[in-house]
């Protein structure tokens, strides 16, 4: 059967170019433009990569119109209901659900890489006491490459695997130390007999002065949130990790770059921005005013937690998180509700009826409710995006391993549409006006 192709007609001279169509296992087909510049002298133009497939991947599939999200083919709804964050991390890394034996071994490996080098603790003392925890995360994670000289050969599959394990294992420890530094409290060492999220909660909230029992409901809710945030195709921070990794940079530097990109309020920083926005709105009576601000083209204000580059229908994660929100508030707060949650639901109700949001296909995204849950779990607001970074590390390292493991991968080097000055001669200082 003749291979499918797309014909590109070049208007200037009427010539045409046939571009091969590439088809994946599901989702939109692509046409291969790698030959366009060589054959036409022209670049393709797609700022923000709105319609560009930057790579081949088999990790996560999203259908923005249908609100579908699958990790290695498994629907996010089923993984959130039945799996655990470490099982999902294994799935993202290795492509298959682990057997009971494989899962036990993986949990043991991760559980025994949770400590950080004692010298790393000195790094925290160098930051201002009130440094934002995301700032310390970027710095400390990037510095891990100064400690692990035994596993920096990215072309060695075993080195890649041990680096992935170390990153997944150490992120909660590094995050908790970032928080303790901010609080001015002593660091709490990980305890290997605790599960992943209970260990994290203990490192965050325990002190040397008394015994601390992690709340199992909070730990389970956090584990579910980590599952929902673990990966999301070629989002901005994952693409940052891939681009950094494409130059051959070590995995710790790449993940540090991913953390930096996630921090932006248009991306993972939105969960903190949602709570700031809800605090600013303050009361249901102000909702209409803020919805009007969000619609005003002359007002830079946007409804944080709404909209998504890919989901033009509901974000399946937001639907699940909204339900978890109810459960956590029932279990964790004596009132069973929170004024913030009620305000968020009222904002959602009004926005979803508004023609502007309907016409722009703006729905609540993963960040809209997560901050409310984090607050109910006692996580401070400046740690919300750190929560996102802990979870997304599983996806980041999976994409990094997939890319480096692909023998055809090349350094990422986009081109541009140049709008600057054309050639002009240098003007000596004494000749300038
Ligand atoms: C995440 O990519 C991923 O997968 C990300 C993520 C992941 O798991 O990795 O899902 C996590 O980052 C979720 C998104 C969190 N960000 C926010 O909640 C911040 C608020 N949202 C917006 O900044 C925005 O919706 C984005 C950044 C999420 C998407 O931006 P796009 O796709 O570039 O869309 P756009 O900015 O071009 O907006 C299209 C239109 C514009 O209006 P017009 O100029 O066409 O008239 O929609 C408007 C925008 O003004 N718009 C909004 C809006 N978001 C878009 N108007 C009001 N409030 C908003 N939130």
Short mmCIF file of C-alpha atoms in Angstrom, two decimals, residues 3-274:
data_model
loop_
_atom_site.label_atom_id
_atom_site.label_comp_id
_atom_site.label_asym_id
_atom_site.label_seq_id
_atom_site.Cartn_x
_atom_site.Cartn_y
_atom_site.Cartn_z
CA UNK A 3 2.81 5.24 2.04
CA UNK A 4 0.55 8.10 3.19
CA UNK A 5 1.99 11.57 2.62
CA UNK A 6 1.11 15.27 2.76
CA UNK A 7 1.82 17.45 -0.28
CA UNK A 8 3.24 20.89 0.43
CA UNK A 9 2.81 23.35 -2.47
CA UNK A 10 5.37 26.18 -2.49
CA UNK A 11 3.44 29.16 -3.89
CA UNK A 12 6.49 31.15 -4.97
CA UNK A 13 7.45 28.74 -7.72
CA UNK A 14 4.44 26.39 -7.71
CA UNK A 15 6.61 23.39 -6.88
CA UNK A 16 5.36 20.86 -4.37
CA UNK A 17 6.94 18.64 -1.75
CA UNK A 18 5.69 15.30 -0.47
CA UNK A 19 6.11 14.84 3.29
CA UNK A 20 5.74 11.36 4.80
CA UNK A 21 2.96 10.84 7.36
CA UNK A 22 4.02 9.16 10.61
CA UNK A 23 1.35 7.31 12.59
CA UNK A 24 1.56 6.35 16.27
CA UNK A 25 -0.40 3.67 18.15
CA UNK A 26 -3.16 6.23 18.87
CA UNK A 27 -3.73 9.98 18.70
CA UNK A 28 -3.07 12.49 15.90
CA UNK A 29 -0.83 11.45 13.01
CA UNK A 30 2.16 13.68 12.19
CA UNK A 31 3.79 14.64 8.94
CA UNK A 32 7.59 14.63 8.99
CA UNK A 33 9.00 18.13 8.28
CA UNK A 34 12.67 17.28 8.88
CA UNK A 35 13.38 17.67 5.13
CA UNK A 36 11.47 20.95 4.64
CA UNK A 37 14.40 23.36 5.21
CA UNK A 38 16.81 21.36 3.06
CA UNK A 39 14.25 21.17 0.21
CA UNK A 40 12.61 24.60 0.48
CA UNK A 41 15.05 26.83 2.38
CA UNK A 42 12.17 27.61 4.72
CA UNK A 43 11.61 26.76 8.40
CA UNK A 44 8.30 25.72 9.91
CA UNK A 45 6.94 28.26 12.43
CA UNK A 46 5.21 27.13 15.63
CA UNK A 47 6.05 29.30 18.71
CA UNK A 48 4.96 27.53 21.91
CA UNK A 49 4.88 24.27 19.92
CA UNK A 50 1.07 24.41 19.73
CA UNK A 51 1.00 21.90 16.86
CA UNK A 52 4.43 20.29 17.00
CA UNK A 53 5.36 16.76 18.03
CA UNK A 54 8.84 17.25 19.50
CA UNK A 55 9.68 13.58 19.92
CA UNK A 56 8.51 9.99 19.82
CA UNK A 57 7.35 8.71 23.21
CA UNK A 58 5.55 5.69 24.63
CA UNK A 59 5.08 6.95 28.19
CA UNK A 60 1.92 9.06 28.49
CA UNK A 61 -1.05 9.68 26.20
CA UNK A 62 -3.42 12.64 26.46
CA UNK A 63 -6.55 13.35 24.44
CA UNK A 64 -7.45 16.99 25.20
CA UNK A 65 -10.85 16.86 23.52
CA UNK A 66 -12.01 13.71 25.31
CA UNK A 67 -10.30 14.44 28.64
CA UNK A 68 -8.21 11.26 28.47
CA UNK A 69 -4.93 10.72 30.37
CA UNK A 70 -3.16 7.31 30.36
CA UNK A 71 0.25 6.28 31.75
CA UNK A 72 1.63 3.48 29.56
CA UNK A 73 -1.96 2.83 28.39
CA UNK A 74 -3.54 2.62 31.85
CA UNK A 75 -6.34 5.20 32.46
CA UNK A 76 -5.47 7.70 35.19
CA UNK A 77 -8.83 7.02 36.89
CA UNK A 78 -7.91 3.36 37.43
CA UNK A 79 -4.37 4.11 38.56
CA UNK A 80 -5.62 6.75 41.04
CA UNK A 81 -8.15 4.25 42.39
CA UNK A 82 -5.99 1.11 42.62
CA UNK A 83 -2.28 1.92 42.36
CA UNK A 84 0.38 3.63 44.49
CA UNK A 85 2.86 6.35 43.57
CA UNK A 86 5.83 3.97 43.65
CA UNK A 87 3.98 1.40 41.52
CA UNK A 88 3.15 4.21 39.04
CA UNK A 89 6.80 5.35 39.13
CA UNK A 90 7.86 1.79 38.23
CA UNK A 91 5.26 1.74 35.43
CA UNK A 92 6.49 5.05 34.00
CA UNK A 93 10.15 3.97 34.19
CA UNK A 94 9.87 0.39 32.90
CA UNK A 95 6.66 0.44 30.84
CA UNK A 96 4.82 -2.40 32.61
CA UNK A 97 3.08 -2.84 35.96
CA UNK A 98 5.46 -4.67 38.34
CA UNK A 99 4.85 -8.17 39.68
CA UNK A 100 4.47 -8.37 43.46
CA UNK A 101 8.15 -9.35 43.71
CA UNK A 102 9.29 -6.54 41.39
CA UNK A 103 7.25 -3.99 43.35
CA UNK A 104 8.65 -5.15 46.69
CA UNK A 105 12.18 -4.92 45.32
CA UNK A 106 11.54 -1.46 43.82
CA UNK A 107 10.05 -0.17 47.07
CA UNK A 108 13.10 -1.52 48.94
CA UNK A 109 15.52 0.15 46.49
CA UNK A 110 13.76 3.51 46.65
CA UNK A 111 13.41 3.22 50.42
CA UNK A 112 17.17 2.71 50.75
CA UNK A 113 18.20 5.73 48.69
CA UNK A 114 16.24 8.31 50.69
CA UNK A 115 19.16 9.78 52.64
CA UNK A 116 21.18 12.71 51.26
CA UNK A 117 24.92 13.22 51.79
CA UNK A 118 25.60 14.89 55.13
CA UNK A 119 27.61 17.64 53.35
CA UNK A 120 24.48 18.54 51.39
CA UNK A 121 22.93 19.77 54.60
CA UNK A 122 25.54 22.57 54.58
CA UNK A 123 24.06 23.85 51.31
CA UNK A 124 20.81 24.72 53.09
CA UNK A 125 22.67 26.87 55.58
CA UNK A 126 23.89 29.02 52.68
CA UNK A 127 20.38 30.08 51.69
CA UNK A 128 18.54 32.96 53.35
CA UNK A 129 16.33 31.45 56.07
CA UNK A 130 13.19 32.56 54.20
CA UNK A 131 14.27 31.40 50.73
CA UNK A 132 11.32 29.99 48.76
CA UNK A 133 11.56 26.17 48.95
CA UNK A 134 11.45 25.94 45.14
CA UNK A 135 14.62 28.08 45.03
CA UNK A 136 16.41 25.69 47.38
CA UNK A 137 15.09 22.69 45.41
CA UNK A 138 16.57 24.03 42.16
CA UNK A 139 19.94 24.60 43.86
CA UNK A 140 20.19 21.43 45.91
CA UNK A 141 18.96 19.02 43.20
CA UNK A 142 21.36 20.56 40.69
CA UNK A 143 24.22 20.05 43.15
CA UNK A 144 23.60 16.28 43.44
CA UNK A 145 25.87 15.79 40.42
CA UNK A 146 28.71 16.98 42.67
CA UNK A 147 28.13 13.94 44.88
CA UNK A 148 27.43 11.04 42.52
CA UNK A 149 30.50 10.70 40.34
CA UNK A 150 29.89 6.93 40.32
CA UNK A 151 26.87 7.18 38.04
CA UNK A 152 27.26 10.07 35.63
CA UNK A 153 27.93 8.12 32.45
CA UNK A 154 24.59 8.74 30.73
CA UNK A 155 25.43 6.13 28.07
CA UNK A 156 25.60 3.44 30.76
CA UNK A 157 22.06 2.06 31.26
CA UNK A 158 22.83 1.06 34.84
CA UNK A 159 24.07 4.60 35.62
CA UNK A 160 20.84 5.98 34.14
CA UNK A 161 18.76 3.62 36.27
CA UNK A 162 20.56 4.33 39.57
CA UNK A 163 20.30 8.09 38.92
CA UNK A 164 16.55 7.72 38.31
CA UNK A 165 16.18 5.73 41.54
CA UNK A 166 18.23 8.26 43.52
CA UNK A 167 16.17 11.18 42.23
CA UNK A 168 12.78 9.59 42.96
CA UNK A 169 14.03 8.51 46.40
CA UNK A 170 15.70 11.76 47.44
CA UNK A 171 13.20 14.36 46.27
CA UNK A 172 10.98 14.03 49.40
CA UNK A 173 14.05 14.29 51.66
CA UNK A 174 15.38 17.35 49.81
CA UNK A 175 11.88 18.90 49.82
CA UNK A 176 11.40 18.31 53.55
CA UNK A 177 14.86 19.78 54.28
CA UNK A 178 13.88 22.85 52.20
CA UNK A 179 10.83 23.26 54.40
CA UNK A 180 12.75 22.67 57.67
CA UNK A 181 15.32 25.26 56.62
CA UNK A 182 12.46 27.74 56.04
CA UNK A 183 10.95 26.88 59.44
CA UNK A 184 14.31 27.01 61.22
CA UNK A 185 13.76 23.49 62.56
CA UNK A 186 16.27 20.62 62.56
CA UNK A 187 16.25 18.23 59.60
CA UNK A 188 14.48 14.90 60.20
CA UNK A 189 16.10 11.79 58.76
CA UNK A 190 14.02 9.42 56.61
CA UNK A 191 12.80 6.18 58.23
CA UNK A 192 12.95 3.15 55.97
CA UNK A 193 10.10 1.33 57.66
CA UNK A 194 7.61 3.99 56.47
CA UNK A 195 5.94 4.12 53.04
CA UNK A 196 6.90 6.90 50.62
CA UNK A 197 4.37 9.57 51.59
CA UNK A 198 4.28 8.71 55.33
CA UNK A 199 8.07 9.07 55.34
CA UNK A 200 7.73 12.46 53.66
CA UNK A 201 5.04 13.68 56.08
CA UNK A 202 7.23 12.64 59.01
CA UNK A 203 10.30 14.45 57.60
CA UNK A 204 8.11 17.52 57.12
CA UNK A 205 6.26 17.70 60.41
CA UNK A 206 8.17 15.65 63.03
CA UNK A 207 10.57 17.32 65.47
CA UNK A 208 13.24 15.68 67.68
CA UNK A 209 11.19 16.67 70.70
CA UNK A 210 8.35 14.16 70.40
CA UNK A 211 7.12 11.03 68.66
CA UNK A 212 5.29 11.66 65.37
CA UNK A 213 2.77 9.30 63.83
CA UNK A 214 1.97 10.20 60.19
CA UNK A 215 -1.78 10.46 59.56
CA UNK A 216 -2.63 7.48 57.27
CA UNK A 217 -5.52 9.37 55.64
CA UNK A 218 -3.26 12.29 54.78
CA UNK A 219 -0.51 9.97 53.52
CA UNK A 220 -2.98 8.08 51.28
CA UNK A 221 -4.45 11.33 49.90
CA UNK A 222 -0.95 12.65 49.18
CA UNK A 223 -0.02 9.37 47.47
CA UNK A 224 -3.07 9.75 45.20
CA UNK A 225 -2.10 13.37 44.42
CA UNK A 226 1.42 12.21 43.55
CA UNK A 227 -0.06 9.63 41.14
CA UNK A 228 -2.13 12.35 39.43
CA UNK A 229 0.88 14.66 39.05
CA UNK A 230 3.44 12.02 38.06
CA UNK A 231 3.54 12.67 34.33
CA UNK A 232 1.82 14.59 31.58
CA UNK A 233 3.36 14.06 28.14
CA UNK A 234 5.53 16.90 26.74
CA UNK A 235 4.53 19.73 29.15
CA UNK A 236 6.85 22.69 29.62
CA UNK A 237 8.96 21.23 32.43
CA UNK A 238 9.25 17.79 30.83
CA UNK A 239 10.27 19.41 27.54
CA UNK A 240 12.83 21.44 29.53
CA UNK A 241 14.26 18.21 30.96
CA UNK A 242 14.41 16.66 27.49
CA UNK A 243 16.10 19.70 25.94
CA UNK A 244 18.62 19.93 28.78
CA UNK A 245 19.28 16.19 28.51
CA UNK A 246 19.67 16.30 24.73
CA UNK A 247 23.01 18.09 25.17
CA UNK A 248 24.28 15.21 27.33
CA UNK A 249 23.92 17.09 30.62
CA UNK A 250 23.79 14.86 33.70
CA UNK A 251 20.34 13.83 35.02
CA UNK A 252 20.59 15.90 38.20
CA UNK A 253 21.21 19.09 36.21
CA UNK A 254 18.31 18.20 33.89
CA UNK A 255 15.85 17.63 36.74
CA UNK A 256 16.98 20.90 38.34
CA UNK A 257 16.11 22.64 35.04
CA UNK A 258 12.71 20.91 35.08
CA UNK A 259 12.05 22.17 38.63
CA UNK A 260 12.90 25.70 37.54
CA UNK A 261 10.45 25.51 34.62
CA UNK A 262 7.70 23.97 36.76
CA UNK A 263 7.94 26.90 39.19
CA UNK A 264 6.28 29.32 36.75
CA UNK A 265 2.69 30.35 37.64
CA UNK A 266 1.53 29.36 34.15
CA UNK A 267 2.68 25.81 34.93
CA UNK A 268 3.20 24.07 38.27
CA UNK A 269 3.34 27.34 40.18
CA UNK A 270 -0.40 27.68 39.48
CA UNK A 271 -1.40 25.64 42.56
CA UNK A 272 0.17 28.25 44.85
CA UNK A 273 -1.23 31.04 42.63
CA UNK A 274 -4.76 29.56 42.98
#
